[in-house]
């Protein structure tokens, strides 16, 4: 993909997913010493660090892999679910220790597996049509996939779908809606992604960020280990 911001002194562009992952990312960046966006509340969508070396692109989470694949951002943070669903081609230099959850197949508690086993064409509601199609195709099941944008758990409740494929974190949403997990499709956590051209053209700036994050994460892990006697 074309790298449009490749001048040697160009700021490092980082796509940050608006919402819950943004707060955890910025906490990690602060602890690791990565320059943070300057204080600015408002509607601006590109926020520069005080020293100008990093520009943060405030993106919709599902768009982060697109920004990064096209080189509109050099780095980005997203969940593995978003990345795999996007089918975008990027480097994945670092897994991040937050955003843990899983992508699951779930079904009504009173008939957990019957649609998958016995129906020739189960209807499956999901925000992840690509990953869902992969899952059923790999098992030779001819599923009809119904793409939704949210509140996927409604599917079986209102007769729209037999099954759902959705994110499960605490499991509370499934339980509250009479659903149970029947398969784990993907274990998920946050990941730092990099544009493939930028990874070479802006190597020094990217290494500086990735290096700080790696050192901080290694130190945090070491501090969490029980002391040797
Ligand atoms: C996500 C996901 C589940 C819920 C899982 O939804 O799609 O609905 O969180 O969390 P839990 O296992 O801790 O209950 P989100 O809050 O993003 O809203 P959405 O349903 O509108 O996508």
PDB file of N, CA and C in Angstrom, residues 26-34 36 216:
ATOM      1  N   UNK A  26      -4.174   4.517  26.059  1.00  0.00           N
ATOM      2  CA  UNK A  26      -3.496   5.735  26.526  1.00  0.00           C
ATOM      3  C   UNK A  26      -2.895   5.532  27.919  1.00  0.00           C
ATOM      4  N   UNK A  27      -3.543   4.731  28.759  1.00  0.00           N
ATOM      5  CA  UNK A  27      -2.945   4.410  30.067  1.00  0.00           C
ATOM      6  C   UNK A  27      -1.622   3.679  29.864  1.00  0.00           C
ATOM      7  N   UNK A  28      -1.620   2.713  28.936  1.00  0.00           N
ATOM      8  CA  UNK A  28      -0.397   1.957  28.661  1.00  0.00           C
ATOM      9  C   UNK A  28       0.678   2.872  28.072  1.00  0.00           C
ATOM     10  N   UNK A  29       0.299   3.698  27.106  1.00  0.00           N
ATOM     11  CA  UNK A  29       1.273   4.594  26.477  1.00  0.00           C
ATOM     12  C   UNK A  29       1.868   5.548  27.516  1.00  0.00           C
ATOM     13  N   UNK A  30       1.033   6.065  28.421  1.00  0.00           N
ATOM     14  CA  UNK A  30       1.519   6.983  29.458  1.00  0.00           C
ATOM     15  C   UNK A  30       2.542   6.265  30.335  1.00  0.00           C
ATOM     16  N   UNK A  31       2.215   5.050  30.751  1.00  0.00           N
ATOM     17  CA  UNK A  31       3.113   4.304  31.636  1.00  0.00           C
ATOM     18  C   UNK A  31       4.419   3.951  30.923  1.00  0.00           C
ATOM     19  N   UNK A  32       4.347   3.743  29.607  1.00  0.00           N
ATOM     20  CA  UNK A  32       5.538   3.333  28.850  1.00  0.00           C
ATOM     21  C   UNK A  32       6.350   4.524  28.358  1.00  0.00           C
ATOM     22  N   UNK A  33       5.807   5.738  28.498  1.00  0.00           N
ATOM     23  CA  UNK A  33       6.548   6.928  28.058  1.00  0.00           C
ATOM     24  C   UNK A  33       6.401   7.246  26.585  1.00  0.00           C
ATOM     25  N   UNK A  34       5.311   6.776  25.971  1.00  0.00           N
ATOM     26  CA  UNK A  34       5.021   7.151  24.578  1.00  0.00           C
ATOM     27  C   UNK A  34       4.307   8.508  24.620  1.00  0.00           C
ATOM     28  N   UNK A  36       1.855  11.375  24.495  1.00  0.00           N
ATOM     29  CA  UNK A  36       0.385  11.291  24.484  1.00  0.00           C
ATOM     30  C   UNK A  36      -0.208  12.452  23.699  1.00  0.00           C
ATOM     31  N   UNK A 216       8.291  -1.752  28.829  1.00  0.00           N
ATOM     32  CA  UNK A 216       7.346  -1.529  29.926  1.00  0.00           C
ATOM     33  C   UNK A 216       6.574  -2.805  30.257  1.00  0.00           C
TER      34      UNK A 216
END
